[in-house]
Coordinates of C-alpha atoms in Angstrom, one line a residue:
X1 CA 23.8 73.1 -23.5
X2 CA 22.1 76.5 -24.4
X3 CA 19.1 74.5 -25.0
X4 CA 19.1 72.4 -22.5
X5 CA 19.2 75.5 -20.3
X6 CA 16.3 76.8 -21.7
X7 CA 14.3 74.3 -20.9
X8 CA 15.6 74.1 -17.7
X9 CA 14.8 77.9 -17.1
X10 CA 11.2 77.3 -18.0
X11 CA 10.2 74.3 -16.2
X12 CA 12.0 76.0 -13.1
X13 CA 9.7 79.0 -13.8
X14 CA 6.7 77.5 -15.0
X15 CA 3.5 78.1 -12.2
X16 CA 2.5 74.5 -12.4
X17 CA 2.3 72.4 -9.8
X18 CA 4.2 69.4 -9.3
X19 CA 5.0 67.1 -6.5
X20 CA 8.7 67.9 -5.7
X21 CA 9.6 71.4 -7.0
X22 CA 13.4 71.2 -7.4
X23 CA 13.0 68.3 -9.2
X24 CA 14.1 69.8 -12.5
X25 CA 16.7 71.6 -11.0
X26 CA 18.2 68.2 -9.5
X27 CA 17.8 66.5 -12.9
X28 CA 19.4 69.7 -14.8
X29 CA 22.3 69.5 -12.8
X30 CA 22.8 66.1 -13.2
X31 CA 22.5 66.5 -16.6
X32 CA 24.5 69.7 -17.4
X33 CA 27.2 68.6 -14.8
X34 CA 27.4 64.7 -15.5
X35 CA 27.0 64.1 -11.5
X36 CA 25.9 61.0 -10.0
X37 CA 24.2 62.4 -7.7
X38 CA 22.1 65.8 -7.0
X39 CA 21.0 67.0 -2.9
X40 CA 19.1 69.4 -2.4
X41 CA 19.9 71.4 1.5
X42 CA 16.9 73.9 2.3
X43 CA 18.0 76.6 4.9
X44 CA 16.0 76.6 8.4
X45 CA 16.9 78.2 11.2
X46 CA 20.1 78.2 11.9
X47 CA 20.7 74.8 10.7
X48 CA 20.7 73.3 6.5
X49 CA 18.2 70.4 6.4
X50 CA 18.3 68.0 3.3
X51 CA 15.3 68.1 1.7
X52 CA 15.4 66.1 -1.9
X53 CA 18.3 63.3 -2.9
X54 CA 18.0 62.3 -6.7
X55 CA 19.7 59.7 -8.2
X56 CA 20.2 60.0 -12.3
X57 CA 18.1 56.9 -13.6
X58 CA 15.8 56.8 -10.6
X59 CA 12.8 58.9 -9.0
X60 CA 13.9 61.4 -6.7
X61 CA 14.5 59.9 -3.4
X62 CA 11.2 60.1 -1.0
X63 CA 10.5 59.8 2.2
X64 CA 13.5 60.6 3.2
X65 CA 15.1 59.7 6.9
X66 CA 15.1 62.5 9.4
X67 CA 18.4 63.5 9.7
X68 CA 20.0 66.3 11.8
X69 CA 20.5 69.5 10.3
X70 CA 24.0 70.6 9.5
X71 CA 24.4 73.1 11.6
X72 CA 25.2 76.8 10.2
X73 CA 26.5 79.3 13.2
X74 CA 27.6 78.6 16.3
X75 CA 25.4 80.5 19.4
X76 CA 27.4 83.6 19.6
X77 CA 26.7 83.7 15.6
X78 CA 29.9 83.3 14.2
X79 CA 30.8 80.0 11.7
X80 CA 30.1 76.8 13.2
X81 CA 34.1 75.3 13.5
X82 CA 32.6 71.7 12.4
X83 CA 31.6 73.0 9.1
X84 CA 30.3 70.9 6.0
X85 CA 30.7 72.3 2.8
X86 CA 27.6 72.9 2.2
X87 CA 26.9 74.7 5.4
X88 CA 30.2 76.5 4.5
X89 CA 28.8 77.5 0.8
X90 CA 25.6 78.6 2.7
X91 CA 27.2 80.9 5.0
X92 CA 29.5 82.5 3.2
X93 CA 27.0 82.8 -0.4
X94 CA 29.9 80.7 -2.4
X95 CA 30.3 77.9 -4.5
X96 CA 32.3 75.2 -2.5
X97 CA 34.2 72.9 -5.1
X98 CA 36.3 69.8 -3.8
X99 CA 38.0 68.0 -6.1
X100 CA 39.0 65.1 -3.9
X101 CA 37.3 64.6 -0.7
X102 CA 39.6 61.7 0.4
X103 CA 42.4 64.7 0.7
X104 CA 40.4 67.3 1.9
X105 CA 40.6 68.5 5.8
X106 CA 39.1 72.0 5.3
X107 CA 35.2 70.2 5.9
X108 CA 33.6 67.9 8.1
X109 CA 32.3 65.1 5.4
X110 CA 30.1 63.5 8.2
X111 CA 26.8 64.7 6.1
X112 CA 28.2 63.2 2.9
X113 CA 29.4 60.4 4.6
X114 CA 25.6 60.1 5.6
X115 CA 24.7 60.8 2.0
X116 CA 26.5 58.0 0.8
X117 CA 25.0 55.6 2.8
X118 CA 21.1 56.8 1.5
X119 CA 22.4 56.9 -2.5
X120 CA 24.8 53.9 -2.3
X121 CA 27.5 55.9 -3.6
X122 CA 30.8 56.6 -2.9
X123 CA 31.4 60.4 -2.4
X124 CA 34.7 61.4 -4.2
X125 CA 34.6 64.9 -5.6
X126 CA 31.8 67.4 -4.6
X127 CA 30.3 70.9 -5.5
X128 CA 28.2 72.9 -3.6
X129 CA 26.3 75.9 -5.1
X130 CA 24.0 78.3 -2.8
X131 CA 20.5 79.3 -4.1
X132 CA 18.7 82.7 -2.8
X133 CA 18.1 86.2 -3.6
X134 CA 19.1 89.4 -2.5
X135 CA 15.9 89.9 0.3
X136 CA 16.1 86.5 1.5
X137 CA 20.1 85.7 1.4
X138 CA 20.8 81.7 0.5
X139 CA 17.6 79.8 0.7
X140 CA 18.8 76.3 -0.2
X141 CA 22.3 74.5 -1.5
X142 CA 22.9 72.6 -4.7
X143 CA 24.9 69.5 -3.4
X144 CA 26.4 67.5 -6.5
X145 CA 28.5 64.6 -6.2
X146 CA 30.9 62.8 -8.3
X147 CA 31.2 64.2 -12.1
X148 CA 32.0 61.5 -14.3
X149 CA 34.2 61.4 -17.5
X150 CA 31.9 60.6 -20.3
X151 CA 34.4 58.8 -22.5
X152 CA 35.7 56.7 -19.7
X153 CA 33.4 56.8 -16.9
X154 CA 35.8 57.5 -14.7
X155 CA 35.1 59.9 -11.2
X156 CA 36.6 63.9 -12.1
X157 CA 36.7 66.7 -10.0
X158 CA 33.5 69.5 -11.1
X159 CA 35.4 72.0 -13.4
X160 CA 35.0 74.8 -13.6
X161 CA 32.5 74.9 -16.7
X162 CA 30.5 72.3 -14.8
X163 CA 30.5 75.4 -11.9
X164 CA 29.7 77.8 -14.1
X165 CA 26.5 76.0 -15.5
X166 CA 25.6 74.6 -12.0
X167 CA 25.7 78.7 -10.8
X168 CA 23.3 79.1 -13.8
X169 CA 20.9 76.3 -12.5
X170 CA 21.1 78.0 -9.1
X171 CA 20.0 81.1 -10.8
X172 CA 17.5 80.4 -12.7
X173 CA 15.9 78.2 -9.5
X174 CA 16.2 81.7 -7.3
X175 CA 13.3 84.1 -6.8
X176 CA 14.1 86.4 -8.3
X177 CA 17.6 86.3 -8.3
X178 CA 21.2 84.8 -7.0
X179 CA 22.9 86.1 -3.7
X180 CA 25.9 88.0 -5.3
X181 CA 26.4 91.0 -4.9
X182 CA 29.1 93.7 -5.9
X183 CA 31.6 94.0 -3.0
X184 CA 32.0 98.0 -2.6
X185 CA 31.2 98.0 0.6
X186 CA 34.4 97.8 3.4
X187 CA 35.7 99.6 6.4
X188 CA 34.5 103.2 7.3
X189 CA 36.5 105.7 5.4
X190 CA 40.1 104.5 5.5
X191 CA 42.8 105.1 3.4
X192 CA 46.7 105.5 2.8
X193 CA 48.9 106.6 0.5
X194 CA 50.3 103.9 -1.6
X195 CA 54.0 104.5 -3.5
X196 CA 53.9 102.8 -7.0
X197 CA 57.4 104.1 -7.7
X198 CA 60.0 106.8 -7.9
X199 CA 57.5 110.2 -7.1
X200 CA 54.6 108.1 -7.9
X201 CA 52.3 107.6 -5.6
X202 CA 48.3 107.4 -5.4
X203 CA 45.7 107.6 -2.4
X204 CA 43.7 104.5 -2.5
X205 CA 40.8 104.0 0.2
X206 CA 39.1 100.8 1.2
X207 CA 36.1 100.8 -1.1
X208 CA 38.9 100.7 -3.9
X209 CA 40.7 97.4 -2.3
X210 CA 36.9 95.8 -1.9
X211 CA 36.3 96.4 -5.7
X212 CA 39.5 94.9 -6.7
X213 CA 39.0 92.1 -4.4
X214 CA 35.5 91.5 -5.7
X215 CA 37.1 91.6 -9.5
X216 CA 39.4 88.7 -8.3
X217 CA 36.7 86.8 -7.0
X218 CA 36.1 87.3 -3.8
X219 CA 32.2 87.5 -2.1
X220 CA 30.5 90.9 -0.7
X221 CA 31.7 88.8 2.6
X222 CA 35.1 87.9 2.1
X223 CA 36.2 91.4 0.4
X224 CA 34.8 93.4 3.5
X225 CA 36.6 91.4 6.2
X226 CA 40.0 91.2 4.3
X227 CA 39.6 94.7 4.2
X228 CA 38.6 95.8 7.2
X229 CA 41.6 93.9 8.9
X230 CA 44.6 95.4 6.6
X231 CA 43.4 98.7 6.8
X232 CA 42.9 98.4 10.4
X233 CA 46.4 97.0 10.6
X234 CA 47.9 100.0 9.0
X235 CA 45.7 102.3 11.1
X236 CA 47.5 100.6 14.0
X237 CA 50.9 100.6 12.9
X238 CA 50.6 104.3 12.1
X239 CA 51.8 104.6 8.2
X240 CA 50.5 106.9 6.2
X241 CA 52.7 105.2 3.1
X242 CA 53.3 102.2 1.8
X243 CA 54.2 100.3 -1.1
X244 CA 51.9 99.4 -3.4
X245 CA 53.4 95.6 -3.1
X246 CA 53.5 95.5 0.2
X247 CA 49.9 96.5 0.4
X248 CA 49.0 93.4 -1.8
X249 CA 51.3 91.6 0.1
X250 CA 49.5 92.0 3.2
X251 CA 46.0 91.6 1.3
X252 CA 47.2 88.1 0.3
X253 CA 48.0 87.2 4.0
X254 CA 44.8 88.1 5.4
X255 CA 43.4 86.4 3.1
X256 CA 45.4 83.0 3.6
X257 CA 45.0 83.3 7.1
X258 CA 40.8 83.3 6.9
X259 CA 39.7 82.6 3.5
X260 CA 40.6 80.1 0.0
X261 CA 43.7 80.1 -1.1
X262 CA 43.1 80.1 -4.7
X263 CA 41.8 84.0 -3.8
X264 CA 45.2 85.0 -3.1
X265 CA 46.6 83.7 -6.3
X266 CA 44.3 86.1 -8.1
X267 CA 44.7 88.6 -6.2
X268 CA 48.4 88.5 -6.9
X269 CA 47.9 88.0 -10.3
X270 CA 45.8 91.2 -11.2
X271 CA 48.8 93.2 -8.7
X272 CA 51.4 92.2 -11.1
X273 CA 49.2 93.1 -14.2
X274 CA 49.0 96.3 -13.3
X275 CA 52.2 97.1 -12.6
X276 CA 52.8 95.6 -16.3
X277 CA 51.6 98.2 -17.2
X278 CA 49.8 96.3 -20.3
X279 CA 46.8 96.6 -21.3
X280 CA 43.7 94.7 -21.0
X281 CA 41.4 94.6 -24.0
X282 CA 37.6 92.5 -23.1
X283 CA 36.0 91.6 -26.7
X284 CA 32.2 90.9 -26.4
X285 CA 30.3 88.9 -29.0
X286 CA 26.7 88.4 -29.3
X287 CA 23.3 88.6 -31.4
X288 CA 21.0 91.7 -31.1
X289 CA 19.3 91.6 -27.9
X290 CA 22.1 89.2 -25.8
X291 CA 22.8 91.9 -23.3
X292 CA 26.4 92.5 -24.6
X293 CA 26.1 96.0 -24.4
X294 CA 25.0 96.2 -21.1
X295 CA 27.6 93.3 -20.1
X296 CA 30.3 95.6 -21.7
X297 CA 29.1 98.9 -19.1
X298 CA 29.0 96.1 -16.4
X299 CA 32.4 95.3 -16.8
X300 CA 33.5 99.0 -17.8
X301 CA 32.5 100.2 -13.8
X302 CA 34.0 97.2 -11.5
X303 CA 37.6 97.3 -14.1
X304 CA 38.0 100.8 -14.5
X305 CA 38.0 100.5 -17.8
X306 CA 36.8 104.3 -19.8
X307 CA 37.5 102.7 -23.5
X308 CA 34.2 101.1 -24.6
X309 CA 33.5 100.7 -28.2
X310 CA 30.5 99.7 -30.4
X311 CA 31.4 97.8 -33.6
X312 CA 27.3 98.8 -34.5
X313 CA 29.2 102.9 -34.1
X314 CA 32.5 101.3 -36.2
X315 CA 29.2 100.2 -38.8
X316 CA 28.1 103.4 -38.7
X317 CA 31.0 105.6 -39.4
X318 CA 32.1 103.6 -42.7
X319 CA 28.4 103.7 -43.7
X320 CA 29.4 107.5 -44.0
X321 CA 32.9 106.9 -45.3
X322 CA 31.5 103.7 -47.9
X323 CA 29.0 104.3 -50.9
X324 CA 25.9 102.0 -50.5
X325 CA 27.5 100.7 -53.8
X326 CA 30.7 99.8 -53.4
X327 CA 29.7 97.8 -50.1
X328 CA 25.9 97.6 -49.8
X329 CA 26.0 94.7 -47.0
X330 CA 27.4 97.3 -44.4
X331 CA 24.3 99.4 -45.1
X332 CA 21.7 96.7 -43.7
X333 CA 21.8 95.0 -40.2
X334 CA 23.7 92.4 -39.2
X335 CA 20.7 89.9 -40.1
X336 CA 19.7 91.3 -42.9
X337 CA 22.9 92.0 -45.2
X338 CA 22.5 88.4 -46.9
X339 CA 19.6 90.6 -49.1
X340 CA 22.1 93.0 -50.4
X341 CA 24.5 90.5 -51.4
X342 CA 24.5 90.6 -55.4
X343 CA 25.3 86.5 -55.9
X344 CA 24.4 83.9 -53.1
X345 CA 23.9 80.1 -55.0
X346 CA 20.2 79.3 -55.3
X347 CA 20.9 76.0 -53.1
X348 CA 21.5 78.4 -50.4
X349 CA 18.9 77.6 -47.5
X350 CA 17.8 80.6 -45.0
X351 CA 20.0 80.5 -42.1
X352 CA 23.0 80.1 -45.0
X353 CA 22.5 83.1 -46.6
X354 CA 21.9 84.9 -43.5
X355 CA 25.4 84.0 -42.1
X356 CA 26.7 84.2 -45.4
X357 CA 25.5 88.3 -45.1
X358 CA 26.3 88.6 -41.7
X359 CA 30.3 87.4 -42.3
X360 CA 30.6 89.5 -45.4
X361 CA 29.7 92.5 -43.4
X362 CA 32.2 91.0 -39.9
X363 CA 34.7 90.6 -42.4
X364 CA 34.6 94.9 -43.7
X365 CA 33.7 96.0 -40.0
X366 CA 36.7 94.1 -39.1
X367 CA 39.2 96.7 -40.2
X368 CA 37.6 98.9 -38.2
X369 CA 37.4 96.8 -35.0
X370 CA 41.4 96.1 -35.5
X371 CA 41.8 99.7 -35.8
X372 CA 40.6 100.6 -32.0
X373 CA 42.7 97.6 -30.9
X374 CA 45.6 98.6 -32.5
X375 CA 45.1 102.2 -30.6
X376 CA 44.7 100.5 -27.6
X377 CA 47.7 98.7 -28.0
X378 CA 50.1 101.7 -28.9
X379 CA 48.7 104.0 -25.8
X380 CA 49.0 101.0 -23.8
X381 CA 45.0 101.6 -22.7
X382 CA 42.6 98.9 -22.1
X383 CA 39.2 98.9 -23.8
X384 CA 36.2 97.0 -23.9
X385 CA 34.9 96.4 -27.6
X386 CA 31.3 94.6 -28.4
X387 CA 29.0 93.8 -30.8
X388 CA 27.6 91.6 -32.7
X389 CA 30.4 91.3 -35.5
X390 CA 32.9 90.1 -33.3
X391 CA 33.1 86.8 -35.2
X392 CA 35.0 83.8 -32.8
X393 CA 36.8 83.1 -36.2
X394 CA 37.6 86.9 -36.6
X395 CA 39.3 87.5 -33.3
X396 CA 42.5 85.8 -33.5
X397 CA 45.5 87.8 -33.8
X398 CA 43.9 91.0 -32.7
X399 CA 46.1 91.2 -29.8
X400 CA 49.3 89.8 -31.4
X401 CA 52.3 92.6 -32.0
X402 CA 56.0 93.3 -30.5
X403 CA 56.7 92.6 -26.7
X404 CA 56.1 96.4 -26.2
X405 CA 53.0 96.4 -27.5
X406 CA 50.9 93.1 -26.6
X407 CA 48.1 93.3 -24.4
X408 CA 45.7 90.9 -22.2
X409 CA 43.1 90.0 -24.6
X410 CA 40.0 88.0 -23.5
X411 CA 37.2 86.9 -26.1
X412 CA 33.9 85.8 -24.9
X413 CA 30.6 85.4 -26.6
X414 CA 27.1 86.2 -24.5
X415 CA 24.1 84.7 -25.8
X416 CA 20.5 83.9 -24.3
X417 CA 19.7 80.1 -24.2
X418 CA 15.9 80.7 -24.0
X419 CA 13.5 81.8 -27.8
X420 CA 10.7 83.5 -25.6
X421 CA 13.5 85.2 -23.4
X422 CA 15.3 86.9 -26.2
X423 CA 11.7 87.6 -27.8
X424 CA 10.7 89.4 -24.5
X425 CA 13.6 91.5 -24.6
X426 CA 12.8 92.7 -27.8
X427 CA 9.1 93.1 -27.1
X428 CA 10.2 95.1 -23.4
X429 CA 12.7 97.3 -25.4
X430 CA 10.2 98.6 -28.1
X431 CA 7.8 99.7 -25.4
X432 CA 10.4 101.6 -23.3
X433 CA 12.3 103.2 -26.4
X434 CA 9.4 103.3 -29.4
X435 CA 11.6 104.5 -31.8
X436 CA 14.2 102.5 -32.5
X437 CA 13.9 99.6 -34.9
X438 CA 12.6 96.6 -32.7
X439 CA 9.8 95.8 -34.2
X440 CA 12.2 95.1 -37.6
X441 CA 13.9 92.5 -34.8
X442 CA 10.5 90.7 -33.6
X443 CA 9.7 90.4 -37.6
X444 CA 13.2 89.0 -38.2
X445 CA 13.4 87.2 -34.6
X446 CA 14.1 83.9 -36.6
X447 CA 17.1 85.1 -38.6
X448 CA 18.3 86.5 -35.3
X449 CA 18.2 83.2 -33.7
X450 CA 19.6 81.6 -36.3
X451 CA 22.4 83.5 -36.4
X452 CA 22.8 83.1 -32.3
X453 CA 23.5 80.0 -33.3
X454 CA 25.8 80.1 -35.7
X455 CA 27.7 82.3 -33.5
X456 CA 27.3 79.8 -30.6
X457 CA 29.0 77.2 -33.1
X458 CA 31.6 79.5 -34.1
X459 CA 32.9 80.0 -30.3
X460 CA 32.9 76.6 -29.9
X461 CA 35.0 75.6 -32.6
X462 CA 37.6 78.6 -32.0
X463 CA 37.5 78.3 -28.3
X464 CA 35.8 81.2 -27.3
X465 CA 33.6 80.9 -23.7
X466 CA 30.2 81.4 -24.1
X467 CA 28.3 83.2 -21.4
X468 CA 24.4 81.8 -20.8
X469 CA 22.8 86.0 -20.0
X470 CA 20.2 84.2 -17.2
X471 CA 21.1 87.5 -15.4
X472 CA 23.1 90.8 -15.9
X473 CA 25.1 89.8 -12.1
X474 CA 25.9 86.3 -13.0
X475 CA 26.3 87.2 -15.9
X476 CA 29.2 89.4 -15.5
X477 CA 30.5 87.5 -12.7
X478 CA 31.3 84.7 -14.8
X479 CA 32.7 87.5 -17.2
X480 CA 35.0 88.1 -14.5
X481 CA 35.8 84.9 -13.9
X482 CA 37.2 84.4 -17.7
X483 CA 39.1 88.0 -17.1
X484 CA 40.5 86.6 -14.4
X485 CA 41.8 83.3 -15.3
X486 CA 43.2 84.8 -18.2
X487 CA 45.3 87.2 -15.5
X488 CA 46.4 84.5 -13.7
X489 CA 47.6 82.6 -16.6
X490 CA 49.8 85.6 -17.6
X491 CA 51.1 86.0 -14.0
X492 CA 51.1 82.6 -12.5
X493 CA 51.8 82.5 -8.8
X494 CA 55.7 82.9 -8.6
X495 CA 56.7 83.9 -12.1

């Protein structure tokens, strides 16, 4: 998949010309998504026009039949009320994902309906993803219909995984980036005093609600309207207290009454996780050069979260503590401790002897990395740890202890699917900071990317999500998205 995305990213970038640009991204998606078919809606006006239909095992559609566009705002500007979801996922810069349109009544299926009848398909689950940037807002829409079960070849709904990569393709087709943006923006200056408990209470404004929102999910959009109405309900009611479930409470409505459902279920979810009172500890994997560290900073500002450690700082302290002879593979880098191991068999090949180094010196840093855990887990404080030896196969059990003392944990793994990208990174860091070691990572670049992939292979097999880094805010979206599921999964809606 990481591979597949690379290519994807570089045809999608390349400055050649070709006769129907989104081309490769219609044929990545229906690759990377297993969908029968791929649309492609450009924004005009007020009004989404279909520009490109592919089919997988055929050209992309030409000459397509004028057909009206699906129209986007209604004259006074507000949301047309016969919506498609496509015009929908344009409007409101979100991914739209049915899973079966026969049961649906949120959209107006007229244009798939119309779609069908061009591809000869049968429209039964859908997923729409919007493409822009941050000057432009949404630009086009991803349309992708029917994902298909490769063993059986039965029609499935478009996980979430198949969202995630389909974001990724949406990405990457943007210039120069996707329409998210961080939602800490909401109404004016207001505020209230909200009572946690006995004598405890805290002053939280609306900025604060928008960021928690945005943590849960929700768009730049959706977080500024909720928030804008509850405050301006409590404005008009007069309280200057409430309860700090009753707040949520009335979050939640606002946001079943105008916006997805699923929303409110987070949103509950992370409210009942903080009054747990446990913690949440976030464990970041990656090579040298993923953009874990700057992930892990990412995800330190929109959580709240002050605790952020460096297993390459765990490294560095035992390097202090631990003679060069009693454990000589911490004193090299990741990549390169396979050269002060003392035995490795001659039938060893290169990439084995560099994982080989790299898990003897995991394995030692370990201790270390299930020290700060442990910490966290006793002063019941969440933390952020990253680095490159967070192993997959290391992780388990980290979080594990007495009822007390367990906490949230969520493993996830960033990595870059693209050689030249990860290359560049390393060339653009040694010219901005000369003195650290990069030039030692363009001369090793091959052992780095070898053990990228090893990694990769390791999350896979212990079930750890990998992260494609096509961009630092996708990026940490879908970090949220993990941090999130893994909320709601402790605090299902009603437990």
């Amino acid at each position: 998949t990481l591979t597949l995305l690379g290519d994807i990213g570089r045809t999608l970038a390349s400055d050649a010309e070709r006769a129907d640009p989104w081309d490769p991204l219609l044929r990545g998606a229906c690759a990377l998504t297993r969908a029968d078919v791929a649309a492609l809606y450009e924004v005009a006006g007020d009004g989404l026009h279909l520009t490109a239909v592919r089919v997988p095992g055929s050209a992309t559609v030409p000459d397509l039949p004028l057909q009206p566009a699906l129209p986007l705002l209604r004259p006074d500007g507000e949301m047309a009320e016969t919506r498609s979801a496509a015009a929908y996922a344009a409007h409101q810069a979100i991914s739209v994902n049915i899973a079966d349109l026969s049961a649906s009544a949120d959209f107006d299926l007229t244009g798939s309906r119309e779609l069908d009848r061009l591809t000869g398909y049968r429209a039964r689950s859908l997923l729409c993803v919007p493409i822009g940037d941050a000057e432009r807002g949404v630009v086009a829409v991803l349309q992708l219909i029917n994902a298909r079960n490769p063993a059986t070849g039965a029609v499935t709904r478009f996980g979430a995984e198949a969202q995630r990569l389909a974001e990724i393709l949406a990405w990457q087709a943007a210039v120069p980036g996707f329409p998210g943006r961080a939602a800490d923006a909401a109404a004016g200056g207001a505020a209230v005093t909200v009572i946690k408990g006995p004598g405890i209470t805290r002053r939280i404004d609306a900025p604060l609600v928008a960021k928690r929102l945005a943590v849960a999910g929700a768009t730049a959009a959706e977080a500024e309207a909720i928030t804008h109405r509850v405050f301006r309900e409590i404005q008009h009611e007069g309280l200057a207290e409430i309860l700090d479930m009753e707040l949520w409470d009335r979050v939640c409505l606002a946001i079943g009454q105008r916006f997805r459902g699923g929303l409110s279920d987070r949103v509950r979810a992370w409210s009942a996780f903080r009054r747990s009172g446990l913690p949440l500890v976030v464990l970041i994997g990656g090579c040298s050069g993923s953009g874990k560290s700057t992930l892990a900073a990412e995800l330190g500002l929109r959580l709240d979260i002050g605790r952020i450690q460096s297993t390459d700082t765990l490294r560095e302290v035992m390097r202090l503590l631990v003679s060069p002879h009693l454990a000589p593979e911490i004193h090299r880098s990741t990549y390169q401790a396979w050269q002060a191991l003392p035995r490795l068999p001659a039938s060893l090949g290169e990439a084995e002897r560099v994982v080989e180094g790299f898990r003897a010196q995991a394995d030692k840093v370990a201790v270390a990395i299930r020290g700060v855990v442990q910490r966290s887990l006793a002063e019941r404080e969440s933390a952020i740890v990253e680095g490159a030896h967070l192993d997959p196969s290391l992780q388990e059990g980290l979080g594990q202890g007495d009822a007390d003392t367990q906490a949230l944990m969520v493993p996830m793994l960033v990595a870059v699917a693209d050689r030249d990208e990860l290359s560049r990174h390393f060339q653009w860091r040694s010219v901005l900071a000369p003195t650290r070691s990069d030039r030692r990572h363009l001369e090793d670049f091959e052992r780095i990317w070898q053990l990228q992939q090893f990694l990769v292979d390791q999350a896979d097999r212990h079930g750890v999500a990998v992260i494609p880094n096509v961009g630092i805010e996708l990026c940490t979206r879908h970090a949220l998205e993990l941090i999130s599921t893994a909320v709601l999964e402790r605090f299902p809606p009603g437990a």
